[in-house]
Coordinates of C-alpha atoms in Angstrom, one line a residue:
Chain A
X1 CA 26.9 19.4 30.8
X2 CA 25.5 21.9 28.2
X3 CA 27.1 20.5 25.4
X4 CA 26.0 16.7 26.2
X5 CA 22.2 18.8 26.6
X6 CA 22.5 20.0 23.0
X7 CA 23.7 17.0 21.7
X8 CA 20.4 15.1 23.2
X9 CA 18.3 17.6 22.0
X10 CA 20.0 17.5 18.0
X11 CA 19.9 14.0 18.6
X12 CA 16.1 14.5 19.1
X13 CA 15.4 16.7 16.3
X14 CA 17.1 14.5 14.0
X15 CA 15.7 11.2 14.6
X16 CA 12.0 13.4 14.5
X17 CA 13.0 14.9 11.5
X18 CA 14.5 11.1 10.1
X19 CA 11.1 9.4 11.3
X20 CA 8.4 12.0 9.8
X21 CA 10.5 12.4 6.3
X22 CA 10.6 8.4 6.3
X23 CA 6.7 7.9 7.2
X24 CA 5.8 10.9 5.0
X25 CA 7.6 9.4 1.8
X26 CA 7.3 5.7 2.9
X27 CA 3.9 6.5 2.6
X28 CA 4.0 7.8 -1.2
X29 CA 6.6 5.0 -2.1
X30 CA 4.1 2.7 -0.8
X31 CA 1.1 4.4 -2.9
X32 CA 3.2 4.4 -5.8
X33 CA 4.8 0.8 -5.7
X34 CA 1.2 -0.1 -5.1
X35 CA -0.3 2.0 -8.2
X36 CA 2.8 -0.1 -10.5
X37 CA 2.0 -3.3 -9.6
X38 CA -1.7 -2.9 -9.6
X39 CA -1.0 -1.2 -13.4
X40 CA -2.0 2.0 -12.2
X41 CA 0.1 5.4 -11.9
X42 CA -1.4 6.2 -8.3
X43 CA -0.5 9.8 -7.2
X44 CA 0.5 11.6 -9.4
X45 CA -1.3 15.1 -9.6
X46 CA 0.2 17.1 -6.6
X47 CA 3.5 18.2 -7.7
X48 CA 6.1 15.8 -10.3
X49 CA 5.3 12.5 -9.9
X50 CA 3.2 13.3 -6.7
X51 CA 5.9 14.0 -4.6
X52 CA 3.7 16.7 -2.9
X53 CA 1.4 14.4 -1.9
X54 CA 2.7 13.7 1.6
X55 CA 3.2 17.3 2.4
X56 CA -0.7 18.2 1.0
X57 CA -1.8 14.9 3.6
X58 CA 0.1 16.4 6.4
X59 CA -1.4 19.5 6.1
X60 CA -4.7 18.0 5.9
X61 CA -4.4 16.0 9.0
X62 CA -3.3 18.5 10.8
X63 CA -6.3 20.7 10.2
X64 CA -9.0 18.5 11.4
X65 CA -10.0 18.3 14.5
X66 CA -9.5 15.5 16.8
X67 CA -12.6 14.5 18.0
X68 CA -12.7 12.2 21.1
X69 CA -16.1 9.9 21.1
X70 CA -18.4 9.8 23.8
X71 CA -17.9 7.4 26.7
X72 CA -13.9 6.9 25.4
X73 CA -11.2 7.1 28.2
X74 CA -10.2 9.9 27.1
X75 CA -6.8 10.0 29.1
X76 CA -5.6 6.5 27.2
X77 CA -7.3 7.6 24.2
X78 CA -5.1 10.9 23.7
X79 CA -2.1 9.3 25.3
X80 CA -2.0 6.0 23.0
X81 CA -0.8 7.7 19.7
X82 CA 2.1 9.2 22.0
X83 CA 2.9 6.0 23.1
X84 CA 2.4 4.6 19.7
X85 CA 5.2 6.9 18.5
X86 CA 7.5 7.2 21.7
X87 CA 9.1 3.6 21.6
X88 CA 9.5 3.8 17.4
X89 CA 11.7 7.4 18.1
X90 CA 13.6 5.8 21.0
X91 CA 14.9 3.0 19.0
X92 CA 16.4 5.4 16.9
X93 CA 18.5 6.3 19.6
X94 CA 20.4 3.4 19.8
X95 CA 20.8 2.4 15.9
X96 CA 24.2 3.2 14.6
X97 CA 23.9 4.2 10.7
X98 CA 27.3 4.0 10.3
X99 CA 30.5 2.9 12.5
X100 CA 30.6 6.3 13.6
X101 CA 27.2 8.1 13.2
X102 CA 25.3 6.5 16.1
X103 CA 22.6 9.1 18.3
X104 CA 23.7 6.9 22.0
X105 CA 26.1 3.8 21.7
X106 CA 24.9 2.0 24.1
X107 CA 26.2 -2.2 25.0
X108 CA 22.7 -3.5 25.1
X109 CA 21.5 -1.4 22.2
X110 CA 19.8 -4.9 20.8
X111 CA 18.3 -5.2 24.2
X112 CA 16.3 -1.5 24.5
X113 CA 15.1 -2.0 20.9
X114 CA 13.0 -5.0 22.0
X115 CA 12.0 -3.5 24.5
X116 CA 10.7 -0.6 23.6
X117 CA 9.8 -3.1 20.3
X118 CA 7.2 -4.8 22.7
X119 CA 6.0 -1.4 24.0
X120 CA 4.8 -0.7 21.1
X121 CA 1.8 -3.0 21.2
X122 CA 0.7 -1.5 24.5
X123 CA -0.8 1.5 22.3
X124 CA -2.4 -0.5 20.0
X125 CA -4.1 -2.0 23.1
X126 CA -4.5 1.2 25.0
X127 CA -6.2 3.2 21.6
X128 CA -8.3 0.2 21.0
X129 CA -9.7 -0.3 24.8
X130 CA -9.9 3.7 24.8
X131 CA -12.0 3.9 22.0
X132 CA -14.9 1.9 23.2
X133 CA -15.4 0.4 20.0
X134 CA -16.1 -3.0 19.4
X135 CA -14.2 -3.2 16.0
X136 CA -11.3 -1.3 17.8
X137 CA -11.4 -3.6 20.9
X138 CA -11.4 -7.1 19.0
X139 CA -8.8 -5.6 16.9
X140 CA -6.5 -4.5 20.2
X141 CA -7.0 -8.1 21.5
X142 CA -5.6 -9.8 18.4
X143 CA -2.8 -7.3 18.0
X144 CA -1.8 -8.2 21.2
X145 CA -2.3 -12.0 20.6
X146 CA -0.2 -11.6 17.3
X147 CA 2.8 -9.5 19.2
X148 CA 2.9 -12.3 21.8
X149 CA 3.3 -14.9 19.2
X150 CA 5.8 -13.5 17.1
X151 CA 7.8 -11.9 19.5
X152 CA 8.9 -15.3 20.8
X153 CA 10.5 -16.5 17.7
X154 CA 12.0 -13.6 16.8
X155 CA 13.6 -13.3 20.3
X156 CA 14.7 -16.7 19.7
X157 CA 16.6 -15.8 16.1
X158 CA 18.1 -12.6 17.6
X159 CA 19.2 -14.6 20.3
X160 CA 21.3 -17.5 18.1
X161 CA 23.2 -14.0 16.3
X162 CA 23.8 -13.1 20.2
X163 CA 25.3 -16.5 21.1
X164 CA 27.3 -15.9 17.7
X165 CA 28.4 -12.5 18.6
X166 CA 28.2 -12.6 22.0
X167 CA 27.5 -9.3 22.5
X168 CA 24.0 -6.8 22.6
X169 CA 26.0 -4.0 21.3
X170 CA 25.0 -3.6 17.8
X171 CA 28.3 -2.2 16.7
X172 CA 29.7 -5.2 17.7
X173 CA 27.4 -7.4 15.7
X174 CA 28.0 -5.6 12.8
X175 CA 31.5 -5.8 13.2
X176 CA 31.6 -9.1 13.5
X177 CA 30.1 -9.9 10.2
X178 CA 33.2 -9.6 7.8
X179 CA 34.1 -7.1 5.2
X180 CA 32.8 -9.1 1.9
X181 CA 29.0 -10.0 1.3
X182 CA 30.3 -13.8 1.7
X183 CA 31.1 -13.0 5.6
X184 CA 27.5 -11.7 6.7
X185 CA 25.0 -13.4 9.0
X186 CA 22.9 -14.3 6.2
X187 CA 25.0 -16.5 4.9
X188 CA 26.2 -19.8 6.3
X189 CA 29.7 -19.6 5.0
X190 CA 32.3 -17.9 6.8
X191 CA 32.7 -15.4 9.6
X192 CA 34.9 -14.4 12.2
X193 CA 35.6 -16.6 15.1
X194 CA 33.7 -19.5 15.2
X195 CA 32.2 -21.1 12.3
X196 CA 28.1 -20.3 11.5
X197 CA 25.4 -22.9 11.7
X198 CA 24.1 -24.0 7.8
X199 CA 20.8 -22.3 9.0
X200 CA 21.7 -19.2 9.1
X201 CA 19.6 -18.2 6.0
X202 CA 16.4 -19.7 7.3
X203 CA 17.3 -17.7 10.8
X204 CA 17.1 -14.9 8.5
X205 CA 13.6 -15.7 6.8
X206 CA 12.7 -16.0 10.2
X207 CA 14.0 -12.5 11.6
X208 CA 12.4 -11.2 8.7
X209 CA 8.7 -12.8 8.8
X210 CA 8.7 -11.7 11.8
X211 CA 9.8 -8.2 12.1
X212 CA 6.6 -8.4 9.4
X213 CA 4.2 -9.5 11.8
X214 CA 5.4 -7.8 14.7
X215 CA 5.1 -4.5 12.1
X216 CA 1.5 -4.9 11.5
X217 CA 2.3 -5.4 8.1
X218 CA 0.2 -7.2 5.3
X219 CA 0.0 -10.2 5.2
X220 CA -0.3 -10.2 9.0
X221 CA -2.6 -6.5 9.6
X222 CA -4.9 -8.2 11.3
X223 CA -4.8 -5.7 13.7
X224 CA -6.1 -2.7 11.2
X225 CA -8.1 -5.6 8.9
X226 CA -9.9 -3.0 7.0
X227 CA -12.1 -5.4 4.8
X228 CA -13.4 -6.8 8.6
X229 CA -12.5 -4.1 11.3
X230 CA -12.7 -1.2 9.1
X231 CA -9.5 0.3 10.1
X232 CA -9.0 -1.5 13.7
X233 CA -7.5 -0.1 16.9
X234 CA -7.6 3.7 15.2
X235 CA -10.8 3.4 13.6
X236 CA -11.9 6.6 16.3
X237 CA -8.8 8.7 15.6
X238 CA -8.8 11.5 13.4
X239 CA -6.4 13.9 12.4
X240 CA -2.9 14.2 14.3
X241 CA -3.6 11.4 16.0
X242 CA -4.6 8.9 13.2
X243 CA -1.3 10.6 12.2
X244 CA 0.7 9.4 14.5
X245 CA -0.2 5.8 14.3
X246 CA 0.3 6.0 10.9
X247 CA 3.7 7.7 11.4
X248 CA 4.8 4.5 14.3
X249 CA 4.1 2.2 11.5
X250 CA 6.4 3.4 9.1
X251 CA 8.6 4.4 11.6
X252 CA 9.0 0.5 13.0
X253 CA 9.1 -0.6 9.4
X254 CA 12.4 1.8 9.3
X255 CA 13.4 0.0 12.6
X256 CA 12.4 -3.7 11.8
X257 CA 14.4 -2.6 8.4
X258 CA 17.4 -1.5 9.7
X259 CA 17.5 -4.6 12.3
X260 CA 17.4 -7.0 10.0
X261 CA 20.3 -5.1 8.2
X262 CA 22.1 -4.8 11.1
X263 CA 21.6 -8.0 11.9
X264 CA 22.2 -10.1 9.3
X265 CA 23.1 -8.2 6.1
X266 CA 26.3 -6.6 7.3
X267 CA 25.2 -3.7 8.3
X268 CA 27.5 -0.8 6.8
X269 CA 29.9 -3.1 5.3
X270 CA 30.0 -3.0 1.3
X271 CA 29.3 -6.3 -0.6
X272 CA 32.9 -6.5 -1.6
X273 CA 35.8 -4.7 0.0
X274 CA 37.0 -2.6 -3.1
X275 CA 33.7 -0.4 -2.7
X276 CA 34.9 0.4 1.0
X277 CA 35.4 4.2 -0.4
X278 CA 31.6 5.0 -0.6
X279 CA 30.7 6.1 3.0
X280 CA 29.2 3.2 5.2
X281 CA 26.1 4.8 5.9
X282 CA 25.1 4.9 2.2
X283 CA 25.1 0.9 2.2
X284 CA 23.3 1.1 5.1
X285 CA 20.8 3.0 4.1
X286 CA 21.0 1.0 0.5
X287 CA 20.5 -2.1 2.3
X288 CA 17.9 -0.9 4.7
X289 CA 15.4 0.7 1.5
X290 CA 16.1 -2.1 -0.5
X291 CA 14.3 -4.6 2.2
X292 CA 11.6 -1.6 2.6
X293 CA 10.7 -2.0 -0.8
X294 CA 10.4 -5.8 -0.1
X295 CA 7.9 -5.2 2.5
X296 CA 5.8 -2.8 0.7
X297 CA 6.2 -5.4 -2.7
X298 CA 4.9 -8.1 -0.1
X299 CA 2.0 -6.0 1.1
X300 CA 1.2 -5.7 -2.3
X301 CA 1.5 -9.2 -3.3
X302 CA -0.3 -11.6 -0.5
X303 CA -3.9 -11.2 0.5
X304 CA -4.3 -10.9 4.6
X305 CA -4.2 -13.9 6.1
X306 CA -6.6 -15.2 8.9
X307 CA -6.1 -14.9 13.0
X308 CA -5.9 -18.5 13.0
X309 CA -3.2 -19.5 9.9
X310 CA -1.6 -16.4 11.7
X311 CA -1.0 -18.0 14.8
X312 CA -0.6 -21.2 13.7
X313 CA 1.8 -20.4 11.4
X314 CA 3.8 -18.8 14.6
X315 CA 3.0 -21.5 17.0
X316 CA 3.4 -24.1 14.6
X317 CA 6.1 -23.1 12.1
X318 CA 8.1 -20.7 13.6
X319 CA 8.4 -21.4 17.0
X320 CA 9.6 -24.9 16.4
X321 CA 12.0 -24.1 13.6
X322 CA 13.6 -21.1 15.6
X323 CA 14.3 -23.7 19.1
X324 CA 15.9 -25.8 16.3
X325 CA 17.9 -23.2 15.0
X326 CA 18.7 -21.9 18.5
X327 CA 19.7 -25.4 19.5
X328 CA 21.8 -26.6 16.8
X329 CA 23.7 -23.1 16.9
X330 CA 24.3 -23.7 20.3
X331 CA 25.4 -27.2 20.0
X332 CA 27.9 -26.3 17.3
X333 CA 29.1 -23.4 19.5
X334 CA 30.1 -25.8 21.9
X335 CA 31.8 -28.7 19.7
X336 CA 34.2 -26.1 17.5
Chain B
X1 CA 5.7 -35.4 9.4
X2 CA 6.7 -35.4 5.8
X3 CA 2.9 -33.3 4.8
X4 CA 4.2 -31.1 7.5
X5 CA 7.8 -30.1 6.0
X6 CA 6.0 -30.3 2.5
X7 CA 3.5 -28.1 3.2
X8 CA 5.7 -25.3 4.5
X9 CA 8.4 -25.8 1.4
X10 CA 5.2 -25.8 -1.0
X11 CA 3.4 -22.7 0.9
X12 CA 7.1 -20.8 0.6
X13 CA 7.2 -21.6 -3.6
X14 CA 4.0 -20.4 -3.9
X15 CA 4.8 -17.0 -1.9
X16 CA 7.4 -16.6 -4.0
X17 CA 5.4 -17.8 -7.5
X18 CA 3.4 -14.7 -6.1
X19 CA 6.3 -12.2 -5.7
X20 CA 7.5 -13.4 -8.7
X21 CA 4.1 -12.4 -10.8
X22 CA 4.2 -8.9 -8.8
X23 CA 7.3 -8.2 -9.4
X24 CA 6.7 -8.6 -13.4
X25 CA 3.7 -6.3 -13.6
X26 CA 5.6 -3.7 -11.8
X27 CA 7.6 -2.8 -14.8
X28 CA 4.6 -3.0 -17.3
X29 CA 3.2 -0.1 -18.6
X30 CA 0.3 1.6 -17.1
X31 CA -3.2 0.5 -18.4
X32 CA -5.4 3.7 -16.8
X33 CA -6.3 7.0 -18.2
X34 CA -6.5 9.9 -15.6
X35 CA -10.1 10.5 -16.7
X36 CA -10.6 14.0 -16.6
X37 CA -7.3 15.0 -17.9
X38 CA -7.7 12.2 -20.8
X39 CA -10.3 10.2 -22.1
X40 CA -10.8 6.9 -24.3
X41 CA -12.2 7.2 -28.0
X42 CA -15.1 5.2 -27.6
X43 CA -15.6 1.8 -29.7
X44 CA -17.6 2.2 -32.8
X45 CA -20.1 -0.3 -31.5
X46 CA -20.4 2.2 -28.3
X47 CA -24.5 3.2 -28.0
X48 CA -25.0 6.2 -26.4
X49 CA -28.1 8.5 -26.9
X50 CA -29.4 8.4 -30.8
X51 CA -28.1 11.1 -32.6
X52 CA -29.8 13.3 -35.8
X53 CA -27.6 12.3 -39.2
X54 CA -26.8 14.9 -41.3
X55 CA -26.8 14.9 -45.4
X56 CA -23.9 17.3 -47.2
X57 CA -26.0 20.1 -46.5
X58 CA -26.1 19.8 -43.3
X59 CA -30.0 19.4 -42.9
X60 CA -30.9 15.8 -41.5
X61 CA -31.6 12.8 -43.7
X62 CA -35.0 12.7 -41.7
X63 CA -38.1 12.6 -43.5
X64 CA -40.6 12.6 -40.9
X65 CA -41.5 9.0 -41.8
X66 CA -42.6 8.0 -38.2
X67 CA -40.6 4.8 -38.1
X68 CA -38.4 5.6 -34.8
X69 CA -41.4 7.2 -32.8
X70 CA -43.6 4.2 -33.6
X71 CA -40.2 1.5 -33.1
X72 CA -39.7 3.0 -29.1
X73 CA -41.1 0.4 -26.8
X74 CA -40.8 3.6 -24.1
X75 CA -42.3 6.5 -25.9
X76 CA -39.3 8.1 -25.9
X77 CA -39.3 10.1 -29.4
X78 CA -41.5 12.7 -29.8
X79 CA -41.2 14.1 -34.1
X80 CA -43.0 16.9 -35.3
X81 CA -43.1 17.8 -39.2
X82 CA -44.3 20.2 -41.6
X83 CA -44.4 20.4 -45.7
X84 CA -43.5 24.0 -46.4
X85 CA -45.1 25.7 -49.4
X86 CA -44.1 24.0 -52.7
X87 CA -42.2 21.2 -51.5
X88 CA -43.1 17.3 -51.7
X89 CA -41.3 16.5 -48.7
X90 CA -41.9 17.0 -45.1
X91 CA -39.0 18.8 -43.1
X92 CA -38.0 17.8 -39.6
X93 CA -39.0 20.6 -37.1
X94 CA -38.9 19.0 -34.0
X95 CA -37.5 15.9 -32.6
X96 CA -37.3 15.2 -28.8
X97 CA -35.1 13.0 -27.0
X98 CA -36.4 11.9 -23.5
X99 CA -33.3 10.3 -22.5
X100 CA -34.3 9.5 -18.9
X101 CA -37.0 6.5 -20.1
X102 CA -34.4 5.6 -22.6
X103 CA -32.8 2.2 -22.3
X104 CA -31.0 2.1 -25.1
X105 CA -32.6 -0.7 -27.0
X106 CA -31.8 0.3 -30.3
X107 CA -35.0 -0.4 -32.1
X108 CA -35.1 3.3 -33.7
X109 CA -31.7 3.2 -35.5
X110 CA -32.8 0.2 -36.7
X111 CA -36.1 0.9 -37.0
X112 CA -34.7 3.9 -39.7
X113 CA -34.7 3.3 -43.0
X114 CA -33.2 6.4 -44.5
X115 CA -29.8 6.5 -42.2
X116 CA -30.9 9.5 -40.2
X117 CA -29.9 8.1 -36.6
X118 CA -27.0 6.9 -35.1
X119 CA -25.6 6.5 -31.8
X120 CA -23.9 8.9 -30.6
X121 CA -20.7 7.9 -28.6
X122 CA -21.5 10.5 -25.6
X123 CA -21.2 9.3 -21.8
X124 CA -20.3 12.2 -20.0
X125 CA -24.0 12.9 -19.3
X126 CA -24.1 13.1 -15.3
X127 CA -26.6 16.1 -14.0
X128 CA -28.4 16.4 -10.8
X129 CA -31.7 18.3 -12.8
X130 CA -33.9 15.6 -15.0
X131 CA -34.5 18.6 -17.4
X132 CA -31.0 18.2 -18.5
X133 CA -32.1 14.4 -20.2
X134 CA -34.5 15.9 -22.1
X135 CA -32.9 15.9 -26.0
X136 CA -33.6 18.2 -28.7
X137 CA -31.9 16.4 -31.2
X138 CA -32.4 19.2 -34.1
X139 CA -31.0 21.9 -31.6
X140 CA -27.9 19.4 -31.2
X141 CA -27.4 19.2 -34.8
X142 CA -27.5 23.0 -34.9
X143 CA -25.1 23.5 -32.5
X144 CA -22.4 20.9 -33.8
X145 CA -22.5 22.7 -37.6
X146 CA -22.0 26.0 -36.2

């Protein structure tokens, strides 16, 4: 009993420690990426090549004072950045880095990452209501509009890889996908059991545009717009708890990241079997900053786009081509 | 039907036309300068404030001719001269600068037949006191030969 209570609690500390170090140096991997492509160094003062920035921001945002407005619910408004953060460190629990290095292996591991995955919006909504501020309010109610929208179709691509796999253990799915770059979900080619539908990279677009806009992430931010809504649902957070809606961000990046990975890019497997002697969680970890630095290149590249391409592009685009995809994997599930 | 498939394969390209151009600035070099750490050489057609020339002496070519004072559409240039005892020319003992009506124009370095102003390629000039606008450009020469 005491040894499964110290294993929660290491569990815990690590996936706290995992998150913050992530956020902390997303951020500055972010602020650099974005310096590069813009032409500019970006930080590059505090420390060699800026690398104390994160720390000296931390500190700073942990010295101010959180100031609660006037006429804010003040029990939502302090309790939305912990329920900003809650459901990104809970899905840590159930992603397995490796075959072996896993917090809690649970069967519907896929299943709790949703749903913690759609609690996550429940903050935003929450801190924006809280706030009583009109630019935070409009920008609750179209975070909440964009979750609903994308959430279908990526429910709908994680569900073909579930009819594929048949199982909501993400182990299994991983395991699934074969031992050579050629075998994983990405890829229409080959797999084990049955064969995969042709689609299988547009189901992967899919997964990932999505994971994007479920992410708050540029080009879908509406929700934190700051040329319009100045900086949206936690425009009246200071301090820690500006700080920990800034920390869930990254931290569902990480997640939506490692997801994908699992998902469709093998997981831990190596590209080709002879390089199975390097330790599956580096290629995990490989794979899962490699599509990090896609989204933050992304961010950098595409202006915002507006509420209404946004949804249409969900109600209109994706919705329709994920059915198809669901349909025609389930169709040639049932012929071979 | 056909716009609507072609619009989503074209809308694709061009996200990835953009990625593309992204992804090719990233590895060019940077084109800032940290300002305070380092600074640009300023362009030789640069006009800052004007700026006393000196002869090999290190006196300034100025004769006191009244050109650049007269030239100022702003009554920015205020000369004073004297001829000291036995000499045929007058000496420069005074020349103020009021930089804050200055605009620039250019009309006393041009105005100057006897190349004794230039402009000077200084633009780290911010103060928060007006006094600090007001030039003496003799002093300024003073202080850059010794």
């Amino acid at each position: 009993m005491s040894l499964t209570l110290f294993n929660v609690i290491g569990a815990v500390i690590v996936a706290i420690a995992f998150v913050a170090l992530n956020a902390a140096y997303l951020v500055w991997a972010e602020r650099r990426g974005a310096g590069r492509i813009q032409r500019r160094p970006g930080p590059n003062i505090n420390g060699p090549l800026g690398l104390l920035q994160p720390p000296a921001d931390g500190l700073k945002l942990m010295a101010k004072q959180l100031i609660i407005p006037g006429g804010a619910d003040k029990v939502l408004f302090v309790a939305a950045p912990v329920l900003a953060m809650f459901p990104a460190l809970m899905s840590f629990v159930t992603i397995p880095f490796s075959e072996t290095i896993v917090a809690h292996d649970i069967n519907v591991g896929l299943l709790m990452i949703f749903a913690f995955a759609a609690s996550g919006s429940m903050a935003l909504l929450f801190a924006g209501w809280s706030s009583r501020n009109k630019y935070a309010m409009m920008s609750a109610v179209r975070s909440v509009s964009q979750a609903v929208a994308y959430e279908i179709p990526l429910l709908i691509t994680a569900i073909t890889i579930v009819m594929i796999t048949g199982s909501l253990n993400l182990i299994d799915i991983v395991n699934q996908q074969g031992p050579s770059v050629l075998h994983w979900n990405f890829l229409p080619l080959l797999g084990d059991g049955s064969p995969k539908n042709l689609l299988m990279p547009l189901s992967f677009l899919l997964f990932f545009i999505c994971t994007l806009a479920e992410t708050n992430r540029a080009p879908f931010d509406l929700g934190e717009a700051e040329s319009e809504l100045v900086a949206g649902f936690h425009i009246e957070y200071g301090s820690m708890g500006f700080g920990l809606f800034f920390m869930a961000e990254y931290a569902n990046i990480v997640i939506g990241s490692c997801l994908t990975t699992l998902l469709f890019l093998g997981g831990w497997h190596p590209p080709v079997p002879f390089l199975s002697f390097v330790p599956g969680v580096v290629w995990f970890l490989l794979k899962v900053y490699m599509l990090i630095a896609t989204v933050i290149w992304i961010r950098w590249t595409f202006p915002r786009t507006t509420i209404y391409g946004l949804l249409n592009l969900s109600w209109k685009v994706l919705i329709p081509f994920s059915l198809f995809n669901l349909l025609l994997t389930a169709g040639l599930l049932k012929v071979f | 039907m056909g716009a609507y498939f072609s619009d989503i394969f074209k809308g694709l390209w061009s996200l990835l036309v953009g990625m593309g151009i992204t992804f090719r600035e990233f590895w060019k070099p940077v084109v800032t300068v940290p300002y305070p750490y380092k600074t640009f050489t300023m362009p030789d057609r640069y006009r800052g404030h004007v700026e006393l020339i000196e002869n090999e002496e290190g006196k300034p070519n100025c004769i006191v001719c009244m050109a650049c004072q007269r030239a100022c559409p702003s009554d920015c240039i205020a000369i004073k001269g004297e001829k000291p005892e036995g000499s045929k020319k007058k000496v420069l003992t005074s020349y103020m600068l009021d930089f804050t009506k200055c605009s620039l124009c250019g009309s006393c370095v041009e105005s100057c037949k006897f190349n004794a102003l230039e402009f000077s390629k200084e633009y780290n000039l911010a103060s928060t006191r007006k006094e600090d606008f007001y030039f003496d450009l003799l002093k300024r020469l003073e202080d850059r030969n010794s």
